[in-house]
Amino acid sequence: MTGLTRRAALIGAMIAPTGRLAFGREPAPQPVPLPPPGPADLRSAAHTQGRFFGAAVQDGHLRGDFQFREAVLAQCDSLTPELALKWAAAHPAQDRFDFAAMDEIAAFARTNGKRVHGHTLLWHRSVPDWALAALAAKNWEPIHRYFGAAIPRYQDLIDYWDVVNEPLEIAGEADGLRRSPFFAAFGPDYIRRALHAARSLAPEAKLLINDYGLEHADAEGRARRRALLALIDGLRRQGAPLDGVGLQAHLDLARGVLDQTSLAAFLHELASRGLTVLVTELDVREADTARPLAERDEAVADAARAFLEVALDQPAVKGITTWGLSDRYSWLNAEGEGSAMRPGRNRGLPLDVGVQPKPFFHAALAALQKPPFFGNSPGGPLPGPSAGEGYGL
Ligand code: XIL
């Protein structure tokens, strides 16, 4: 029995057919109808839970594709720039910024009452070439310049910043930290330093670490969870201004069924540290694209549902963002890094190539329409911090 039906049954057991509370020997309880379904778009459904819904977008798609733009307007509260705010894109030369694409997304957001997710300040895969030599010389100035230009420019729109993107790498050193150009220059302290630098420019925003590979409970996923918690605990000991964590949530059907219990326990570990959690890049990578479309779409929806059931059961999770909205534009459509896009090659987003809802959409909508009842997780309410310690890791 799910938490919701369990709850409905409990209420049903308490209310007599007259509608009054039943005491003593009363007639057998009647089933109570479920509440009517909530609003039929993702953002309105998220609002009923006090949450927001968003998607990653590119300026060119908003500009050139009316159908896609209308879908973004209807479904999203928050827009994540898929490319425009990355350092190499926005700061192509030491003395030259290029905020044209980001300004366009920002203008679209302002006109339409949307928010922007600040993705991202430091990412090892988006360091401009001109900055590499300076960083190698242990010079913080390039970072200072980018933060100083980007953060104040969008301060009216950005509530959350991914200050450091993908700092974890468990295949390498024992500390689980990626040997990025930032690490090479400043050691692990670059993360604390970046958070302080962002805080001084964005006193009101929530500052996040964003990373992938934390959702699946295989050996790699568990190691990444441990590395993240160790990083967080170290930063907290040093008083770093870390407000939350972004779980990218690039789910992968090749990695098997999601272990919901262990994911719930991991989210509880984050929440018990007082952190906000955002789902920042949800999508589903398919394993077998030779199957019939209907089967493929059900498998994708099942994975999204299993994930969202757990994520939305955790009050620390404040918003859900998908990495793209329609299979028409998804980074998973490329066969490999840099190869040509084939719209719909992978069907891992809520809307299909025709920008129409498919099972992922309906699964997400249903999950967001559930009245918040924290404790819906499989296995019931989560254990307290001490009972849960170490669990899921
Ligand atoms: C991806 C974009 O979607 C691609 O178009 C680009 O070529 C590479 O970056 N994790 C992140 C995102 O944090 O910024 C990445 O976006 C996807 C993985």
Short mmCIF file of C-alpha atoms and ligand atoms in Angstrom, two decimals:
data_model
loop_
_atom_site.label_atom_id
_atom_site.label_comp_id
_atom_site.label_asym_id
_atom_site.label_seq_id
_atom_site.Cartn_x
_atom_site.Cartn_y
_atom_site.Cartn_z
CA MET A 1 0.00 0.00 0.00
CA THR A 2 1.43 3.42 -0.82
CA GLY A 3 1.60 6.11 1.85
CA LEU A 4 -1.27 7.92 0.24
CA THR A 5 -3.62 4.99 0.10
CA ARG A 6 -2.51 4.00 3.60
CA ARG A 7 -3.45 7.46 4.78
CA ALA A 8 -6.74 7.43 2.91
CA ALA A 9 -7.55 4.11 4.55
CA LEU A 10 -6.71 5.53 7.97
CA ILE A 11 -8.93 8.54 7.43
CA GLY A 12 -11.55 6.22 6.01
CA ALA A 13 -11.42 4.16 9.17
CA MET A 14 -12.07 7.25 11.30
CA ILE A 15 -14.93 8.86 9.40
CA ALA A 16 -18.43 7.41 9.50
CA PRO A 17 -20.71 7.60 6.43
CA THR A 18 -22.42 10.58 8.08
CA GLY A 19 -19.14 12.41 7.75
CA ARG A 20 -18.74 12.61 11.53
CA LEU A 21 -15.87 11.04 13.40
CA ALA A 22 -16.72 7.53 14.41
CA PHE A 23 -16.45 6.30 17.98
CA GLY A 24 -17.33 2.94 19.38
CA ARG A 25 -19.32 0.52 17.28
CA GLU A 26 -20.26 2.36 14.13
CA PRO A 27 -21.18 1.02 10.72
CA ALA A 28 -18.29 -0.27 8.63
CA PRO A 29 -16.23 2.61 7.24
CA GLN A 30 -16.80 3.63 3.64
CA PRO A 31 -13.80 4.25 1.41
CA VAL A 32 -13.00 7.94 1.18
CA PRO A 33 -12.55 9.21 -2.37
CA LEU A 34 -9.12 10.59 -3.13
CA PRO A 35 -8.93 14.36 -3.51
CA PRO A 36 -9.52 15.59 -7.05
CA PRO A 37 -6.36 15.71 -9.13
CA GLY A 38 -4.39 18.96 -8.91
CA PRO A 39 -3.53 21.39 -11.67
CA ALA A 40 -2.49 19.84 -14.94
CA ASP A 41 0.80 21.55 -15.57
CA LEU A 42 4.01 20.76 -13.77
CA ARG A 43 4.60 24.18 -12.25
CA SER A 44 1.11 24.54 -10.81
CA ALA A 45 1.27 21.01 -9.48
CA ALA A 46 4.64 21.77 -7.85
CA HIS A 47 3.14 24.87 -6.22
CA THR A 48 0.57 22.74 -4.43
CA GLN A 49 3.54 21.19 -2.61
CA GLY A 50 5.27 24.53 -2.02
CA ARG A 51 7.85 23.62 -4.65
CA PHE A 52 8.90 24.86 -8.07
CA PHE A 53 9.43 23.18 -11.41
CA GLY A 54 12.03 24.17 -13.97
CA ALA A 55 13.93 23.07 -17.06
CA ALA A 56 17.27 23.73 -18.71
CA VAL A 57 16.90 25.80 -21.86
CA GLN A 58 18.94 27.32 -24.66
CA ASP A 59 18.29 30.86 -25.87
CA GLY A 60 18.06 29.78 -29.53
CA HIS A 61 15.29 27.28 -28.79
CA LEU A 62 13.26 29.86 -26.87
CA ARG A 63 13.72 32.36 -29.68
CA GLY A 64 13.18 30.11 -32.67
CA ASP A 65 10.70 27.46 -31.60
CA PHE A 66 7.28 28.81 -30.73
CA GLN A 67 5.88 25.45 -29.68
CA PHE A 68 8.78 24.77 -27.35
CA ARG A 69 8.65 28.28 -25.92
CA GLU A 70 4.94 27.91 -25.13
CA ALA A 71 5.63 24.63 -23.36
CA VAL A 72 8.37 26.22 -21.27
CA LEU A 73 6.05 29.08 -20.34
CA ALA A 74 3.29 26.69 -19.36
CA GLN A 75 5.37 24.17 -17.41
CA CYS A 76 8.26 26.06 -15.79
CA ASP A 77 8.84 28.49 -12.96
CA SER A 78 12.59 28.37 -13.29
CA LEU A 79 14.94 28.32 -16.29
CA THR A 80 18.44 26.90 -16.12
CA PRO A 81 20.73 28.15 -18.86
CA GLU A 82 22.00 24.94 -20.43
CA LEU A 83 25.08 26.67 -21.86
CA ALA A 84 24.85 30.45 -21.61
CA LEU A 85 26.20 31.05 -18.11
CA LYS A 86 29.11 28.66 -18.24
CA TRP A 87 32.43 30.39 -17.77
CA ALA A 88 33.99 29.55 -21.16
CA ALA A 89 30.82 30.66 -22.95
CA ALA A 90 30.35 33.95 -21.13
CA HIS A 91 33.97 35.06 -20.67
CA PRO A 92 35.78 34.17 -23.89
CA ALA A 93 38.79 36.45 -23.32
CA GLN A 94 40.34 38.00 -20.26
CA ASP A 95 38.89 41.42 -21.05
CA ARG A 96 35.79 40.35 -22.92
CA PHE A 97 32.52 39.05 -21.60
CA ASP A 98 29.77 37.69 -23.80
CA PHE A 99 26.51 37.74 -21.92
CA ALA A 100 24.34 38.04 -25.05
CA ALA A 101 22.82 34.56 -24.80
CA MET A 102 22.37 34.79 -21.04
CA ASP A 103 20.89 38.28 -21.30
CA GLU A 104 18.32 36.91 -23.72
CA ILE A 105 17.30 34.17 -21.32
CA ALA A 106 17.23 36.72 -18.49
CA ALA A 107 15.03 39.10 -20.49
CA PHE A 108 12.68 36.22 -21.29
CA ALA A 109 12.53 35.32 -17.60
CA ARG A 110 11.88 38.92 -16.51
CA THR A 111 9.14 39.44 -19.10
CA ASN A 112 7.40 36.24 -18.16
CA GLY A 113 7.85 36.21 -14.41
CA LYS A 114 10.25 33.27 -14.35
CA ARG A 115 13.27 32.71 -12.10
CA VAL A 116 16.73 31.63 -13.26
CA HIS A 117 18.91 28.90 -11.77
CA GLY A 118 22.54 30.05 -11.64
CA HIS A 119 24.33 27.30 -13.54
CA THR A 120 27.27 27.39 -13.11
CA LEU A 121 30.28 29.28 -11.74
CA LEU A 122 33.13 26.75 -11.49
CA TRP A 123 33.09 23.68 -13.68
CA HIS A 124 36.20 21.85 -14.82
CA ARG A 125 34.66 21.36 -18.27
CA SER A 126 34.08 25.05 -18.86
CA VAL A 127 37.27 26.86 -18.00
CA PRO A 128 38.16 29.38 -20.72
CA ASP A 129 41.50 28.70 -22.34
CA TRP A 130 42.82 32.12 -21.44
CA ALA A 131 42.23 31.41 -17.74
CA LEU A 132 44.09 28.09 -17.63
CA ALA A 133 47.59 29.57 -17.53
CA ALA A 134 46.67 32.05 -14.83
CA LEU A 135 45.06 29.33 -12.73
CA ALA A 136 48.11 27.13 -13.20
CA ALA A 137 50.14 30.03 -11.75
CA LYS A 138 47.85 29.90 -8.68
CA ASN A 139 46.22 33.17 -9.59
CA TRP A 140 42.64 33.60 -8.32
CA GLU A 141 42.08 36.76 -10.36
CA PRO A 142 40.29 35.07 -13.33
CA ILE A 143 37.72 33.57 -10.96
CA HIS A 144 37.32 36.91 -9.21
CA ARG A 145 36.64 38.61 -12.52
CA TYR A 146 34.04 36.11 -13.67
CA PHE A 147 32.18 36.03 -10.36
CA GLY A 148 32.26 39.84 -10.23
CA ALA A 149 30.72 40.15 -13.68
CA ALA A 150 28.21 37.30 -13.65
CA ILE A 151 26.78 37.28 -10.14
CA PRO A 152 25.60 40.90 -9.77
CA ARG A 153 24.31 41.03 -13.35
CA TYR A 154 21.44 38.62 -12.66
CA GLN A 155 20.94 39.23 -8.96
CA ASP A 156 17.24 40.04 -9.43
CA LEU A 157 16.60 36.63 -11.03
CA ILE A 158 18.82 34.07 -9.35
CA ASP A 159 17.88 32.49 -6.03
CA TYR A 160 20.28 29.54 -6.29
CA TRP A 161 23.82 29.32 -7.63
CA ASP A 162 25.65 26.14 -8.54
CA VAL A 163 28.89 27.61 -7.23
CA VAL A 164 30.91 24.47 -7.84
CA ASN A 165 29.73 21.93 -10.38
CA GLU A 166 30.94 18.33 -10.26
CA PRO A 167 33.74 18.58 -7.68
CA LEU A 168 33.60 14.82 -7.02
CA GLU A 169 35.65 12.15 -8.78
CA ILE A 170 35.82 8.83 -7.01
CA ALA A 171 37.88 7.00 -9.61
CA GLY A 172 40.92 9.05 -8.62
CA GLU A 173 42.23 9.99 -5.21
CA ALA A 174 41.00 8.68 -1.86
CA ASP A 175 39.45 12.01 -0.87
CA GLY A 176 36.94 11.65 -3.73
CA LEU A 177 37.72 15.14 -5.03
CA ARG A 178 38.29 15.82 -8.70
CA ARG A 179 41.76 16.98 -9.72
CA SER A 180 40.38 19.94 -11.70
CA PRO A 181 42.40 23.01 -12.69
CA PHE A 182 40.95 24.64 -9.56
CA PHE A 183 42.12 21.82 -7.32
CA ALA A 184 45.53 21.78 -8.99
CA ALA A 185 45.96 25.50 -8.27
CA PHE A 186 44.43 25.93 -4.83
CA GLY A 187 43.98 22.45 -3.40
CA PRO A 188 40.65 21.42 -1.86
CA ASP A 189 40.32 24.88 -0.38
CA TYR A 190 39.13 26.25 -3.73
CA ILE A 191 35.60 25.12 -2.87
CA ARG A 192 35.47 27.04 0.41
CA ARG A 193 37.03 30.05 -1.26
CA ALA A 194 34.55 30.01 -4.14
CA LEU A 195 31.63 29.81 -1.73
CA HIS A 196 32.89 32.82 0.23
CA ALA A 197 33.51 34.77 -2.98
CA ALA A 198 29.98 34.01 -4.18
CA ARG A 199 28.50 34.90 -0.80
CA SER A 200 30.15 38.33 -0.79
CA LEU A 201 28.50 39.09 -4.15
CA ALA A 202 25.16 37.37 -3.53
CA PRO A 203 24.29 37.76 0.13
CA GLU A 204 20.72 36.57 -0.39
CA ALA A 205 21.16 33.68 -2.81
CA LYS A 206 21.44 30.05 -1.78
CA LEU A 207 24.81 28.60 -2.67
CA LEU A 208 25.03 25.01 -3.85
CA ILE A 209 27.39 22.26 -4.80
CA ASN A 210 25.93 20.40 -7.77
CA ASP A 211 26.96 16.89 -8.75
CA TYR A 212 25.95 13.71 -10.55
CA GLY A 213 25.98 10.00 -9.83
CA LEU A 214 24.40 10.24 -6.37
CA GLU A 215 21.07 8.62 -7.15
CA HIS A 216 21.98 5.01 -7.83
CA ALA A 217 23.10 2.88 -4.89
CA ASP A 218 25.69 0.77 -6.70
CA ALA A 219 29.29 0.84 -5.50
CA GLU A 220 30.04 4.00 -7.46
CA GLY A 221 26.93 5.79 -6.24
CA ARG A 222 27.62 4.90 -2.63
CA ALA A 223 31.21 6.05 -2.88
CA ARG A 224 30.07 9.35 -4.38
CA ARG A 225 27.54 9.83 -1.58
CA ARG A 226 30.24 9.24 1.04
CA ALA A 227 32.60 11.64 -0.71
CA LEU A 228 29.92 14.33 -0.90
CA LEU A 229 28.99 14.03 2.78
CA ALA A 230 32.67 14.16 3.76
CA LEU A 231 33.11 17.28 1.63
CA ILE A 232 30.03 18.90 3.15
CA ASP A 233 31.09 18.09 6.70
CA GLY A 234 34.55 19.53 6.08
CA LEU A 235 33.09 22.73 4.64
CA ARG A 236 30.69 23.07 7.55
CA ARG A 237 33.50 22.67 10.06
CA GLN A 238 35.27 25.54 8.32
CA GLY A 239 32.14 27.69 8.38
CA ALA A 240 31.81 27.84 4.59
CA PRO A 241 28.57 29.41 3.35
CA LEU A 242 27.09 26.28 1.79
CA ASP A 243 23.30 26.30 1.69
CA GLY A 244 22.50 23.24 -0.30
CA VAL A 245 23.18 20.51 -2.76
CA GLY A 246 22.02 20.01 -6.32
CA LEU A 247 21.41 16.42 -7.32
CA GLN A 248 21.77 16.32 -11.08
CA ALA A 249 19.72 13.12 -11.29
CA HIS A 250 20.78 11.98 -14.73
CA LEU A 251 19.14 8.59 -14.21
CA ASP A 252 20.48 5.69 -16.20
CA LEU A 253 18.37 2.66 -17.07
CA ALA A 254 21.53 0.60 -17.58
CA ARG A 255 22.20 0.93 -13.86
CA GLY A 256 19.05 -1.00 -12.92
CA VAL A 257 16.13 -0.28 -10.65
CA LEU A 258 16.60 2.58 -8.24
CA ASP A 259 17.05 1.57 -4.61
CA GLN A 260 14.44 3.84 -3.05
CA THR A 261 15.18 3.05 0.58
CA SER A 262 18.82 3.89 0.32
CA LEU A 263 18.12 7.04 -1.72
CA ALA A 264 15.65 8.21 0.94
CA ALA A 265 18.27 7.62 3.62
CA PHE A 266 20.86 9.60 1.67
CA LEU A 267 18.48 12.52 1.23
CA HIS A 268 17.82 12.35 4.94
CA GLU A 269 21.57 12.64 5.59
CA LEU A 270 21.63 15.84 3.54
CA ALA A 271 18.50 17.24 5.15
CA SER A 272 19.75 16.50 8.65
CA ARG A 273 22.72 18.77 7.91
CA GLY A 274 20.27 21.63 7.39
CA LEU A 275 20.83 21.74 3.65
CA THR A 276 18.38 22.61 0.93
CA VAL A 277 18.27 19.99 -1.81
CA LEU A 278 17.36 20.69 -5.41
CA VAL A 279 16.96 18.21 -8.22
CA THR A 280 18.78 20.16 -10.89
CA GLU A 281 19.14 18.10 -14.09
CA LEU A 282 16.65 15.24 -14.09
CA ASP A 283 16.46 13.10 -17.21
CA VAL A 284 16.64 9.39 -18.05
CA ARG A 285 19.26 7.77 -20.25
CA GLU A 286 17.77 4.76 -21.99
CA ALA A 287 19.52 1.43 -22.19
CA ASP A 288 17.68 -0.20 -25.08
CA THR A 289 16.35 2.05 -27.82
CA ALA A 290 15.41 -0.89 -30.09
CA ARG A 291 12.25 -1.68 -28.11
CA PRO A 292 8.76 -0.43 -29.10
CA LEU A 293 8.19 3.23 -28.22
CA ALA A 294 5.44 2.54 -25.70
CA GLU A 295 7.68 0.16 -23.75
CA ARG A 296 10.55 2.60 -23.84
CA ASP A 297 8.39 5.42 -22.57
CA GLU A 298 7.02 3.29 -19.73
CA ALA A 299 10.52 2.31 -18.64
CA VAL A 300 11.62 5.95 -18.61
CA ALA A 301 8.51 6.97 -16.68
CA ASP A 302 9.00 4.16 -14.16
CA ALA A 303 12.53 5.37 -13.41
CA ALA A 304 11.40 8.98 -13.07
CA ARG A 305 8.49 7.94 -10.86
CA ALA A 306 10.66 5.83 -8.58
CA PHE A 307 13.07 8.73 -8.18
CA LEU A 308 10.43 11.42 -7.68
CA GLU A 309 8.47 9.38 -5.16
CA VAL A 310 11.50 9.48 -2.91
CA ALA A 311 12.72 12.99 -3.70
CA LEU A 312 9.30 14.55 -3.16
CA ASP A 313 8.92 12.73 0.11
CA GLN A 314 11.83 14.75 1.51
CA PRO A 315 10.82 18.23 2.72
CA ALA A 316 14.35 19.57 2.10
CA VAL A 317 13.78 19.11 -1.65
CA LYS A 318 12.50 22.49 -2.81
CA GLY A 319 12.38 22.14 -6.57
CA ILE A 320 12.65 19.82 -9.54
CA THR A 321 14.40 20.82 -12.76
CA THR A 322 14.69 18.60 -15.83
CA TRP A 323 17.66 18.88 -18.21
CA GLY A 324 15.62 20.08 -21.14
CA LEU A 325 11.86 19.69 -21.37
CA SER A 326 11.26 17.94 -24.68
CA ASP A 327 13.08 15.11 -26.48
CA ARG A 328 13.36 17.57 -29.35
CA TYR A 329 16.29 19.13 -27.51
CA SER A 330 18.20 16.87 -25.16
CA TRP A 331 21.92 16.49 -24.64
CA LEU A 332 21.22 12.72 -24.56
CA ASN A 333 20.32 12.84 -28.24
CA ALA A 334 23.97 13.02 -29.21
CA GLU A 335 25.59 9.63 -29.76
CA GLY A 336 28.69 10.85 -27.97
CA GLU A 337 30.33 14.06 -26.89
CA GLY A 338 30.33 16.51 -29.80
CA SER A 339 28.47 14.23 -32.23
CA ALA A 340 25.35 15.26 -34.17
CA MET A 341 22.00 15.58 -32.42
CA ARG A 342 19.19 13.24 -33.38
CA PRO A 343 15.96 14.53 -31.85
CA GLY A 344 14.22 11.74 -29.97
CA ARG A 345 17.10 9.27 -30.20
CA ASN A 346 16.79 9.10 -26.43
CA ARG A 347 13.31 9.65 -24.99
CA GLY A 348 14.32 10.74 -21.51
CA LEU A 349 12.36 13.97 -20.95
CA PRO A 350 8.73 14.72 -20.00
CA LEU A 351 7.64 15.89 -23.48
CA ASP A 352 8.26 13.99 -26.71
CA VAL A 353 9.80 15.30 -29.95
CA GLY A 354 6.42 16.76 -30.86
CA VAL A 355 6.47 18.61 -27.50
CA GLN A 356 3.54 16.49 -26.33
CA PRO A 357 3.20 14.93 -22.87
CA LYS A 358 4.28 11.32 -22.55
CA PRO A 359 4.38 8.86 -19.63
CA PHE A 360 7.31 10.66 -17.93
CA PHE A 361 5.20 13.84 -17.90
CA HIS A 362 2.20 12.07 -16.41
CA ALA A 363 4.36 10.35 -13.79
CA ALA A 364 5.94 13.67 -12.78
CA LEU A 365 2.58 15.40 -12.71
CA ALA A 366 1.04 12.70 -10.53
CA ALA A 367 4.01 12.80 -8.15
CA LEU A 368 3.75 16.58 -7.85
CA GLN A 369 -0.01 16.46 -7.39
CA LYS A 370 0.18 14.26 -4.32
CA PRO A 371 -0.53 16.20 -1.18
CA PRO A 372 2.78 16.50 0.67
CA PHE A 373 2.87 13.68 3.18
CA PHE A 374 6.42 13.20 4.16
CA GLY A 375 6.71 9.56 5.06
CA ASN A 376 5.28 8.29 1.76
CA SER A 377 8.58 6.64 1.00
CA PRO A 378 8.58 2.90 0.57
CA GLY A 379 9.15 1.51 4.01
CA GLY A 380 7.22 4.35 5.66
CA PRO A 381 8.60 7.32 7.60
CA LEU A 382 12.34 7.61 7.66
CA PRO A 383 14.41 6.72 10.68
CA GLY A 384 15.69 9.53 12.88
CA PRO A 385 19.23 10.85 12.39
CA SER A 386 20.91 8.46 14.78
CA ALA A 387 18.99 5.39 13.69
CA GLY A 388 19.66 6.33 10.07
CA GLU A 389 23.33 7.13 10.47
CA GLY A 390 25.44 5.57 7.79
CA TYR A 391 22.38 4.14 6.14
CA GLY A 392 22.27 4.37 2.38
CA LEU A 393 25.97 5.00 2.08
C1 XIL B 1 25.83 19.78 -20.91
C2 XIL B 1 24.99 20.36 -22.02
O1 XIL B 1 23.69 19.84 -21.96
C3 XIL B 1 25.62 20.03 -23.33
O2 XIL B 1 24.91 20.65 -24.39
C4 XIL B 1 27.08 20.48 -23.34
O3 XIL B 1 27.69 20.05 -24.51
C5 XIL B 1 27.82 19.92 -22.16
O4 XIL B 1 27.15 20.26 -20.98
N1 XIL B 1 26.10 18.14 -16.14
C6 XIL B 1 26.00 19.50 -16.11
C7 XIL B 1 25.55 20.23 -17.30
O5 XIL B 1 26.16 20.11 -15.05
O6 XIL B 1 26.08 21.52 -17.40
C8 XIL B 1 25.86 19.44 -18.56
O7 XIL B 1 25.31 20.13 -19.68
C9 XIL B 1 25.33 18.04 -18.45
C10 XIL B 1 25.99 17.32 -17.31
#
